[in-house]
Coordinates of C-alpha atoms in Angstrom, one line a residue:
X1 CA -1.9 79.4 32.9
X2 CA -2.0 75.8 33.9
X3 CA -4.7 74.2 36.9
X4 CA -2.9 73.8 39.5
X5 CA -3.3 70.0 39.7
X6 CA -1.7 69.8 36.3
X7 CA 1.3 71.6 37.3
X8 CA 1.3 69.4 40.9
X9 CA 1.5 66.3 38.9
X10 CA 4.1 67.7 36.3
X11 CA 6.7 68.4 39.7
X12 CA 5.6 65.1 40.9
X13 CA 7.1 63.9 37.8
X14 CA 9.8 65.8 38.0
X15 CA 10.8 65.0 41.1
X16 CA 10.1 61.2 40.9
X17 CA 12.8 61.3 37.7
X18 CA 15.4 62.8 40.1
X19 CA 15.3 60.6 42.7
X20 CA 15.3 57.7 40.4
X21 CA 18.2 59.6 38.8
X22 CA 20.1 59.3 42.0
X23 CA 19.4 56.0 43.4
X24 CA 20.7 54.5 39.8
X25 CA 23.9 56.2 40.1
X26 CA 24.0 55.1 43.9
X27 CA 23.2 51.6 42.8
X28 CA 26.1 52.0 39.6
X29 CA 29.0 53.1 42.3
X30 CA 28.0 50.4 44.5
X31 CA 28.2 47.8 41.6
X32 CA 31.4 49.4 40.6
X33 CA 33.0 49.0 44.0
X34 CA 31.9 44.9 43.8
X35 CA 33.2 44.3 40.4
X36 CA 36.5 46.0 40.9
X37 CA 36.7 43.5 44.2
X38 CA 35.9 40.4 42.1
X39 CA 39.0 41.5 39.3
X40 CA 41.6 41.5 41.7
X41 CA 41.8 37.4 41.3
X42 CA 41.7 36.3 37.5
X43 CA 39.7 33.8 37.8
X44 CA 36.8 35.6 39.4
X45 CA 37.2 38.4 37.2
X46 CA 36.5 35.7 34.3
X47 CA 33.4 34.9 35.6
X48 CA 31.3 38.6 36.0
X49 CA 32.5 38.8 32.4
X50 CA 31.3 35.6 31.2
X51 CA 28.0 37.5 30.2
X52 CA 29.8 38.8 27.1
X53 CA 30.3 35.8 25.6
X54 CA 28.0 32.8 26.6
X55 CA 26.1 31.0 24.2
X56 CA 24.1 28.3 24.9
X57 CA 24.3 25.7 22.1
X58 CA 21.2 24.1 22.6
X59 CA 20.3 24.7 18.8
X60 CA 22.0 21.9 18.0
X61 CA 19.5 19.4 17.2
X62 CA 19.1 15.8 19.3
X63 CA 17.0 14.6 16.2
X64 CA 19.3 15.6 13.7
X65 CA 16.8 18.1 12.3
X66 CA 17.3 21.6 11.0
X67 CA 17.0 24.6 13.9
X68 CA 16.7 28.0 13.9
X69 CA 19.9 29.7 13.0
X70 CA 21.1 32.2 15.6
X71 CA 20.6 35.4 15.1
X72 CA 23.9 36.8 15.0
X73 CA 26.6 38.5 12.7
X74 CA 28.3 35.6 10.6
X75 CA 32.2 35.1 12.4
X76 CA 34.9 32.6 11.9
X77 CA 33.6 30.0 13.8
X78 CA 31.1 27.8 13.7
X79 CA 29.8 24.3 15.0
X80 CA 28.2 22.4 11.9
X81 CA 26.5 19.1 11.6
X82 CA 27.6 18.7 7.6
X83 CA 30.5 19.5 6.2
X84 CA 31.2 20.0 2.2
X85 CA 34.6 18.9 2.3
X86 CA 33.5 15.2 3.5
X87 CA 35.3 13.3 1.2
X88 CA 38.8 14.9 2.8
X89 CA 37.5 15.2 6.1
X90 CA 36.1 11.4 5.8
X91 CA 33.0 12.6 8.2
X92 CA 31.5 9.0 7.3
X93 CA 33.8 7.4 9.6
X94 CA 31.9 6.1 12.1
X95 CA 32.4 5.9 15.9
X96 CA 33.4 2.2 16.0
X97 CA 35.9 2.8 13.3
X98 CA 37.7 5.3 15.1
X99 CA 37.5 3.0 18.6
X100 CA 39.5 0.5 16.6
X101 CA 41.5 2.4 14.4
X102 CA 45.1 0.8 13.6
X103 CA 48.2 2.9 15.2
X104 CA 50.3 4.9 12.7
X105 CA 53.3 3.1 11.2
X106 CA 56.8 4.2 11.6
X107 CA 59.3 4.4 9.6
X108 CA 63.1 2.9 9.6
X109 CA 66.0 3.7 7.0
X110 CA 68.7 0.9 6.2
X111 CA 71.3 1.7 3.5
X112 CA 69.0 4.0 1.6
X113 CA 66.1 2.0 1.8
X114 CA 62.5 2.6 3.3
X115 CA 60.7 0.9 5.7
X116 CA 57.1 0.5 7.0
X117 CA 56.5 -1.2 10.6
X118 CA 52.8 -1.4 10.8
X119 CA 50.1 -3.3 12.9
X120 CA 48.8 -6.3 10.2
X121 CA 45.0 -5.3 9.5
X122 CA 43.3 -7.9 10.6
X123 CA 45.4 -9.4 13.6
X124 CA 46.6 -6.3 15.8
X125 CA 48.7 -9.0 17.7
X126 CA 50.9 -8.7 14.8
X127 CA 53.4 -6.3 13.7
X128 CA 55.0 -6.4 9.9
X129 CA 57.5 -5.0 8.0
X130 CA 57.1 -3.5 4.6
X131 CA 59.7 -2.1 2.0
X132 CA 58.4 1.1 1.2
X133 CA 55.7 0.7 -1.8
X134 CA 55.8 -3.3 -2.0
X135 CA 52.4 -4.7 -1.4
X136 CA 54.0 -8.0 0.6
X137 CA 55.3 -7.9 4.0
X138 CA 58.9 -9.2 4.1
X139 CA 58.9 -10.1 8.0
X140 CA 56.4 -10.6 11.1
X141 CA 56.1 -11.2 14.8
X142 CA 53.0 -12.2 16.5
X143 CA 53.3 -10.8 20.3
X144 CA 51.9 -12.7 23.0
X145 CA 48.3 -12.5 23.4
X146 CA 48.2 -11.4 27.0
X147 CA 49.5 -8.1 26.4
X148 CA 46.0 -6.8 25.0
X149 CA 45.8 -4.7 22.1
X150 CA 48.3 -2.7 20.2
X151 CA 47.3 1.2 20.7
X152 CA 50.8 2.9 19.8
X153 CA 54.0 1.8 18.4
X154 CA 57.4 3.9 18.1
X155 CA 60.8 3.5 16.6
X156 CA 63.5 5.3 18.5
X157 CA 66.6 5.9 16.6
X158 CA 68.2 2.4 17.1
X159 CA 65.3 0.5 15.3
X160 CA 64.0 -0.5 18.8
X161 CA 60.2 -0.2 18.9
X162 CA 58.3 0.7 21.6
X163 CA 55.1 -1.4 22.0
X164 CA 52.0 0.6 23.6
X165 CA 49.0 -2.3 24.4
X166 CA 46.2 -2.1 26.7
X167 CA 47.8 -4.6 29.4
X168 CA 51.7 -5.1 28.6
X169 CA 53.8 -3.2 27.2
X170 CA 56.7 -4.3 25.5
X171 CA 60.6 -3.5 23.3
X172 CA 61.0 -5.2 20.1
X173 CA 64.5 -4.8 18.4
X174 CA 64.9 -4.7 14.7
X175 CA 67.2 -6.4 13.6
X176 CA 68.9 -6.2 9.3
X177 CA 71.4 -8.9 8.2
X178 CA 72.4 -9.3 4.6
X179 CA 69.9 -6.5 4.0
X180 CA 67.2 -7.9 5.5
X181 CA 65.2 -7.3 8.6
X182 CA 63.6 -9.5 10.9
X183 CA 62.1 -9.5 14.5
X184 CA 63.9 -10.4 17.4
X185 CA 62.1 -11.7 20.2
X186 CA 59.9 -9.0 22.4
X187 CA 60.7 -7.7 25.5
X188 CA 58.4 -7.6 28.5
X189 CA 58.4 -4.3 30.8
X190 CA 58.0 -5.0 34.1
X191 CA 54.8 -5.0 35.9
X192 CA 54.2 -2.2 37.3
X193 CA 51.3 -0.7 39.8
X194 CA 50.2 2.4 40.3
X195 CA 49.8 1.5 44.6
X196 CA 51.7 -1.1 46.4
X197 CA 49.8 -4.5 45.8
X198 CA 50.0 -7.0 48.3
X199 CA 50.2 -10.8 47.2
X200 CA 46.8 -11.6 48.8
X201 CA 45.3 -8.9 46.7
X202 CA 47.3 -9.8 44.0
X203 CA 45.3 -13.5 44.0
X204 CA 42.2 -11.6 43.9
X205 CA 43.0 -9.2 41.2
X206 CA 42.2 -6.7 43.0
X207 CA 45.8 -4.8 42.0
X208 CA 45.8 -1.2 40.3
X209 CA 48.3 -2.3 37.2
X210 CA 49.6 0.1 35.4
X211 CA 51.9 -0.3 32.8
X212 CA 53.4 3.2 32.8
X213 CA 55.5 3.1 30.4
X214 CA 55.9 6.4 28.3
X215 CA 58.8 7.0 25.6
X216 CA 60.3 10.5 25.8
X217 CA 61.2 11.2 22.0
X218 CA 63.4 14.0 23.1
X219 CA 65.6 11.9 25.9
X220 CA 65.0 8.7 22.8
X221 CA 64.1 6.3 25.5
X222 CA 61.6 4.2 27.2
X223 CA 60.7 4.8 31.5
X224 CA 58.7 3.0 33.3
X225 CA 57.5 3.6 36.8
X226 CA 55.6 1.9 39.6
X227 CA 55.6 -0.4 42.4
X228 CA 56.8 -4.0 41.4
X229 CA 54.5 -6.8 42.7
X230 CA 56.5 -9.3 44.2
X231 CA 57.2 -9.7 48.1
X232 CA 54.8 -9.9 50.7
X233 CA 55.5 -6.2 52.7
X234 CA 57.6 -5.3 49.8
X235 CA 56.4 -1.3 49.0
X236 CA 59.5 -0.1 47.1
X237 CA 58.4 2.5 44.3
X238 CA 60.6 1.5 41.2
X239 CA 61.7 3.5 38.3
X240 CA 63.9 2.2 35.4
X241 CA 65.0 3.8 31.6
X242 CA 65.0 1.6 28.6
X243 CA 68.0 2.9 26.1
X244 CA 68.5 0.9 22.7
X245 CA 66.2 -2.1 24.9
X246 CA 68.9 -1.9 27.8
X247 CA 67.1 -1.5 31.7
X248 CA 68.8 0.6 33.9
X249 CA 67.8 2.7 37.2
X250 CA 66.8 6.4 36.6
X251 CA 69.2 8.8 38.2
X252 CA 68.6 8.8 42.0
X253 CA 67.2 12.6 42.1
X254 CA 64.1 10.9 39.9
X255 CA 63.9 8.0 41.6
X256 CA 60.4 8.8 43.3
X257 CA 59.0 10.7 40.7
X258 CA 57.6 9.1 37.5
X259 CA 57.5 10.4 33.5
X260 CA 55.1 13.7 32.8
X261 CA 55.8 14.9 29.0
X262 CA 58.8 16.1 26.7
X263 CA 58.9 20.0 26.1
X264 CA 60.8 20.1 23.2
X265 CA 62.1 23.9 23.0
X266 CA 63.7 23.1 26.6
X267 CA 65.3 20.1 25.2
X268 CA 64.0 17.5 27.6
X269 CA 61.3 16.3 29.8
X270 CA 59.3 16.9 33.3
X271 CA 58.9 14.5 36.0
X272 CA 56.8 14.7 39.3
X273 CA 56.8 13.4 42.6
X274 CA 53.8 12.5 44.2
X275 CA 54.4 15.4 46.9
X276 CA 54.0 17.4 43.2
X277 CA 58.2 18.2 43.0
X278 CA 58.9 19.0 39.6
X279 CA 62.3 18.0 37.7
X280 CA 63.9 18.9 34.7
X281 CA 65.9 16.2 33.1
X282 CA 68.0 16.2 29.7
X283 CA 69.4 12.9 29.5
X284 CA 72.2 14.2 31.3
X285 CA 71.4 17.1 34.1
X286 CA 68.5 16.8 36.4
X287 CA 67.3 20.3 37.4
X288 CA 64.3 20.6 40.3
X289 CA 62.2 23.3 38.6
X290 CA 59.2 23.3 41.7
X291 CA 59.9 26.9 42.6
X292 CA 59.1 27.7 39.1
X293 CA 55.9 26.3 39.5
X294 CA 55.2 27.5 42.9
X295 CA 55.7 31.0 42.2
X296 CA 53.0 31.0 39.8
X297 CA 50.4 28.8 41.2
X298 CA 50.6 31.2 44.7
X299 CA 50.5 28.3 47.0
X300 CA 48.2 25.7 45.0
X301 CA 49.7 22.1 43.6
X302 CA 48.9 20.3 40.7
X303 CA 49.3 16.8 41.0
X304 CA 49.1 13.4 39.0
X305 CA 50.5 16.4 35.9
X306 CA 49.9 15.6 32.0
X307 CA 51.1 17.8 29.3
X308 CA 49.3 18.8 26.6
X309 CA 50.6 20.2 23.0
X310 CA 48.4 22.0 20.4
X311 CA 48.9 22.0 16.8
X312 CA 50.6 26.0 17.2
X313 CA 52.8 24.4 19.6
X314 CA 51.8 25.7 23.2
X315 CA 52.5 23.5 25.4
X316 CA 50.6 23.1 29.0
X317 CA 51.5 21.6 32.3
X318 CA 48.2 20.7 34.4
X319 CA 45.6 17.8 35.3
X320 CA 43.3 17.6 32.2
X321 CA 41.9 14.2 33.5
X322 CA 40.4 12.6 36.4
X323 CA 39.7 16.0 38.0
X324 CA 38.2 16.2 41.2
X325 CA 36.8 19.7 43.0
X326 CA 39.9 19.5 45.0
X327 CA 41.7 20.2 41.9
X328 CA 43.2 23.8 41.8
X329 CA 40.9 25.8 38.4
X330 CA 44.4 26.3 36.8
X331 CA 47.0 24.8 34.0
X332 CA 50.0 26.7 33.4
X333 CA 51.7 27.6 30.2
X334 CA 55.2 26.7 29.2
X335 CA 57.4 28.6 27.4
X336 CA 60.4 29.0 25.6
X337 CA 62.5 31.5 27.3
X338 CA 64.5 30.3 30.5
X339 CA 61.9 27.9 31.6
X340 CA 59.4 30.4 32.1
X341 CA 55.7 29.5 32.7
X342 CA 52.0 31.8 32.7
X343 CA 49.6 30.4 34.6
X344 CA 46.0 30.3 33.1
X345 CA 42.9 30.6 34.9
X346 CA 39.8 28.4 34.2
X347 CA 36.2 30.3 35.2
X348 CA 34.9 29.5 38.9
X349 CA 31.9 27.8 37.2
X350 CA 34.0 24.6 35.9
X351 CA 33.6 21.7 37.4
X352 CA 34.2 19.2 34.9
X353 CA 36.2 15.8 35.3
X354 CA 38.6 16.8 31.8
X355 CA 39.7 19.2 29.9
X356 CA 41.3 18.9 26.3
X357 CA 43.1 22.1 24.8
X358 CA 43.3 23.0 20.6
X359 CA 44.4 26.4 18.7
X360 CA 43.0 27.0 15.2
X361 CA 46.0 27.5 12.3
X362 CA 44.0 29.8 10.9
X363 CA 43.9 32.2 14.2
X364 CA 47.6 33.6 14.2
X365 CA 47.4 34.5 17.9
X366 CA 46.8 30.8 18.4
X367 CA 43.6 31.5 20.9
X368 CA 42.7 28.5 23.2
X369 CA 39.9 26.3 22.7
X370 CA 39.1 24.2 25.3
X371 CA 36.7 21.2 25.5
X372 CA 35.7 19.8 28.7
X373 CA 31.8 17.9 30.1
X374 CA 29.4 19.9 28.2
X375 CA 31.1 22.8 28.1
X376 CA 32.9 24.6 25.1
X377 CA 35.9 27.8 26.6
X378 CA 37.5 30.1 24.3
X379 CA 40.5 32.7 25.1
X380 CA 39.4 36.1 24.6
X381 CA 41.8 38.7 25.4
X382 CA 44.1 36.4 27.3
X383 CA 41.5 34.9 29.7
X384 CA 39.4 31.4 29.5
X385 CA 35.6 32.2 28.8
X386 CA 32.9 29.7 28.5
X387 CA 31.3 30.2 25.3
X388 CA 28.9 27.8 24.5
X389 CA 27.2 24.6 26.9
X390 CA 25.0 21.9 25.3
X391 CA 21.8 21.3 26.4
X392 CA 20.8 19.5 29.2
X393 CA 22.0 15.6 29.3
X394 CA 23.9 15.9 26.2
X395 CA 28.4 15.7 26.9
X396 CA 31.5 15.2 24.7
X397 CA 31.6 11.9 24.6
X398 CA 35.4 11.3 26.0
X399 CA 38.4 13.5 25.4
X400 CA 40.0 10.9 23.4
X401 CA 37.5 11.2 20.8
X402 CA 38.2 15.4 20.0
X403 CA 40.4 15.1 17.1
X404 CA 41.8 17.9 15.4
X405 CA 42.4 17.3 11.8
X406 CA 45.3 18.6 9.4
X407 CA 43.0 21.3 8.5
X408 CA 42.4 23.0 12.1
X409 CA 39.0 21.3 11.8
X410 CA 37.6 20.0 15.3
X411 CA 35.7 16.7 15.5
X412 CA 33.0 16.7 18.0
X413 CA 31.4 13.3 19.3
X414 CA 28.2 14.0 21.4
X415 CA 26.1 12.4 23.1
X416 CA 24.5 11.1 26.8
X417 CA 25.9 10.0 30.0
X418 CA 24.7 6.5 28.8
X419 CA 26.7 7.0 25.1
X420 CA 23.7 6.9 23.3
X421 CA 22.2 9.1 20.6
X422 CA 26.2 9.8 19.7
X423 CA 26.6 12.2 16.8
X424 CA 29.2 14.1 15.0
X425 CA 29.8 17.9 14.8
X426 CA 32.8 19.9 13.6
X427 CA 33.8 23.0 14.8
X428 CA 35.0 24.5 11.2
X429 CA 36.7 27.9 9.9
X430 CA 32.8 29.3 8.7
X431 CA 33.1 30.4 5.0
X432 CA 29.6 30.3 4.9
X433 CA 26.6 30.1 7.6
X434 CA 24.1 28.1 5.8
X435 CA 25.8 24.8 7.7
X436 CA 25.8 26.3 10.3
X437 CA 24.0 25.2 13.8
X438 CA 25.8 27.8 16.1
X439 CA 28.2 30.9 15.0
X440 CA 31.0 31.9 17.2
X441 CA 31.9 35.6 16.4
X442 CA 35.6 36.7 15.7
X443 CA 37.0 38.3 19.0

């Protein structure tokens, strides 16, 4: 028979464990309760389940040095510092040679032969013309120097050639006699600004210009929006097309609203008024789409719109630039069917100033990764999770410099608020995690 101290202690114990017992399951129901509260909006129920997938990357190294490899079961994904195929993924290239990388030539077919329009190597003020595998160009124009660098050109299907520079924008006709093509002389878009610009501000440069000229490859024209700078209390909001070089008013139902993006499976392109009124236009029919929108964004607008396209071909309507907290934390997706849209949530936690959207060819549900600050989101199970954050300091250096290659591969430029200490990553399919300075497991 036991002392009875001994058996006092052992119902102590016992009874200890049952009331511990019921306080946990107390404390479970109660936890229960606030979780299924934070589910019933999306983008809370994101956060309390960002837990199951954060990583923090700060393993990747600011010296450059080798770190300690994670710990985890080898995925699909993974951020990596080398790269074995370098000589295809021409990882050399260096940060400046991407800042001043010439725009892609276009091509134009004459009776059955082949022609390359390019920006001349070492003058970007000048645009030539190449037969197709000859060494020599066969004509040139130099544009005027004021309009700033070339960044884009296109050819519509008319041989006219839209001109994207930093400053001025401008049409250039090509023109083939006797089988031969020449330059005619370029066309200035008008000035344009993005806020009505008084004269006496105008003298003091301090006007908003923006050139904002897009072409629609869908619609295959030109538009250009903004308010003109001439007149003294002259405020009027202007907004012209450009078809085969020819300026004419938009139709009066677009008249306020300026150039968003094409959306090629609905066979035309979105426009938006500043009050955020969405239209629909086909080159033909104009179609106000806002209650579309509306519906799915419950009362929130997204203004100043972009779309952007990923190599699966989603397609997304939202403000991935100059974002401000007032900003709603939601981009919608369109898609094919009867202009129907899905809106997606981003986690409460993001308060970055961009966002830049991919999809992997190798993932055949076409998952979203999204780039944005410091921050790295995936889509797991059809909601936005933030999977991986650099360390302290350290940010994408802009959105323009994510490129995805033809090869899904995702360059990554990093660096500090200040630009310095940049360096390259890639966020590769992972074949092997010896490379490897961060794994992203296969959800």
């Amino acid at each position: 028979m036991l002392p009875f101290k001994s058996r006092s202690l052992n119902l102590r114990i016992i009874i200890l464990i049952v009331v511990l017992a019921i306080s946990s399951r107390s404390f479970a129901t109660i936890n229960q309760k606030l979780l299924s509260g934070y589910a019933k909006h999306p983008a809370l129920e994101n956060s309390h389940r960002l837990s199951d997938a954060l990583w923090v990357l700060r393993r990747l190294p600011r010296d450059g040095g080798k770190t300690t490899k994670p710990a985890v079961t080898v995925g699909q994904y993974c951020v990596s510092s080398l790269n074995k195929n370098s000589t295809k993924l021409n990882i050399q290239k260096t940060l400046m040679e991407i800042e001043t990388a010439l725009p892609q030539p276009v091509t134009i077919k004459e009776q059955d032969k082949t022609y390359n329009i390019s920006v001349e190597h070492l003058d970007n003020l000048k645009l030539i013309i190449k037969l197709e595998q000859e060494r020599d160009p066969i004509a040139e124009i130099i544009l005027p120097e004021e309009g700033g660098e070339i960044i884009n050109i296109v050819s519509d299907q008319k041989n006219w050639l839209w001109v994207d520079r930093t400053v001025i924008d401008y049409l250039v006709e090509v023109k083939f006699q006797d089988q031969k093509p020449s330059f005619n002389p370029p066309k200035e878009l008008p000035e344009l600004h993005t806020q009505p610009c008084s004269v006496i501000k105008r003298i003091l440069q301090q006007c908003q210009v923006a050139r904002n000229s897009n072409y629609s490859k869908i619609l295959n024209r030109v538009f250009a929006s903004g308010y003109y700078h001439q007149g003294w209390g002259r405020k009027r909001y202007l907004h012209f097309e450009f078809i085969s070089g020819i300026q004419k008013p938009v139709p009066r139902s677009l008249a306020k609203a300026h150039f968003v993006g094409d959306v090629p499976f609905w066979h035309g392109a979105l426009f938006q008024e500043p009050s955020g009124a969405i239209f629909f236009y086909d080159g033909v029919i104009i179609k106000e789409i806002s209650d579309n929108f509306a519906r799915q964004l419950k009362g929130e607008i997204i203004k100043d719109a972009e779309i952007q396209t990923t190599s699966s071909g989603r397609i997304f309507f939202g403000k991935f630039n100059e974002r401000s907290s007032t900003d709603p934390l939601v981009f919608l997706e369109l898609e094919p069917q009867n202009f129907s849209i899905k809106p997606i949530y981003l986690p409460l936690e993001f308060k970055e100033k961009w966002l830049k959207v991919f999809t992997m060819p190798s993932d055949r549900q076409a998952n979203l990764w999204i780039f944005g600050g410091n921050k790295i989101l995936r889509e797991i199970n059809h909601k936005i999770q933030t999977i991986a954050i650099l360390p302290d300091g350290n940010f994408f250096h802009s959105p323009n410099f994510l490129k995805q290659l033809p090869d899904g591969t995702i360059s990554l430029i990093i660096g500090d608020p200040n630009n310095n200490n940049l360096k390259n990553y890639w966020l590769i399919q992972d074949s092997s995690s010896d490379d490897c300075e961060i794994i992203f497991p296969n959800h």
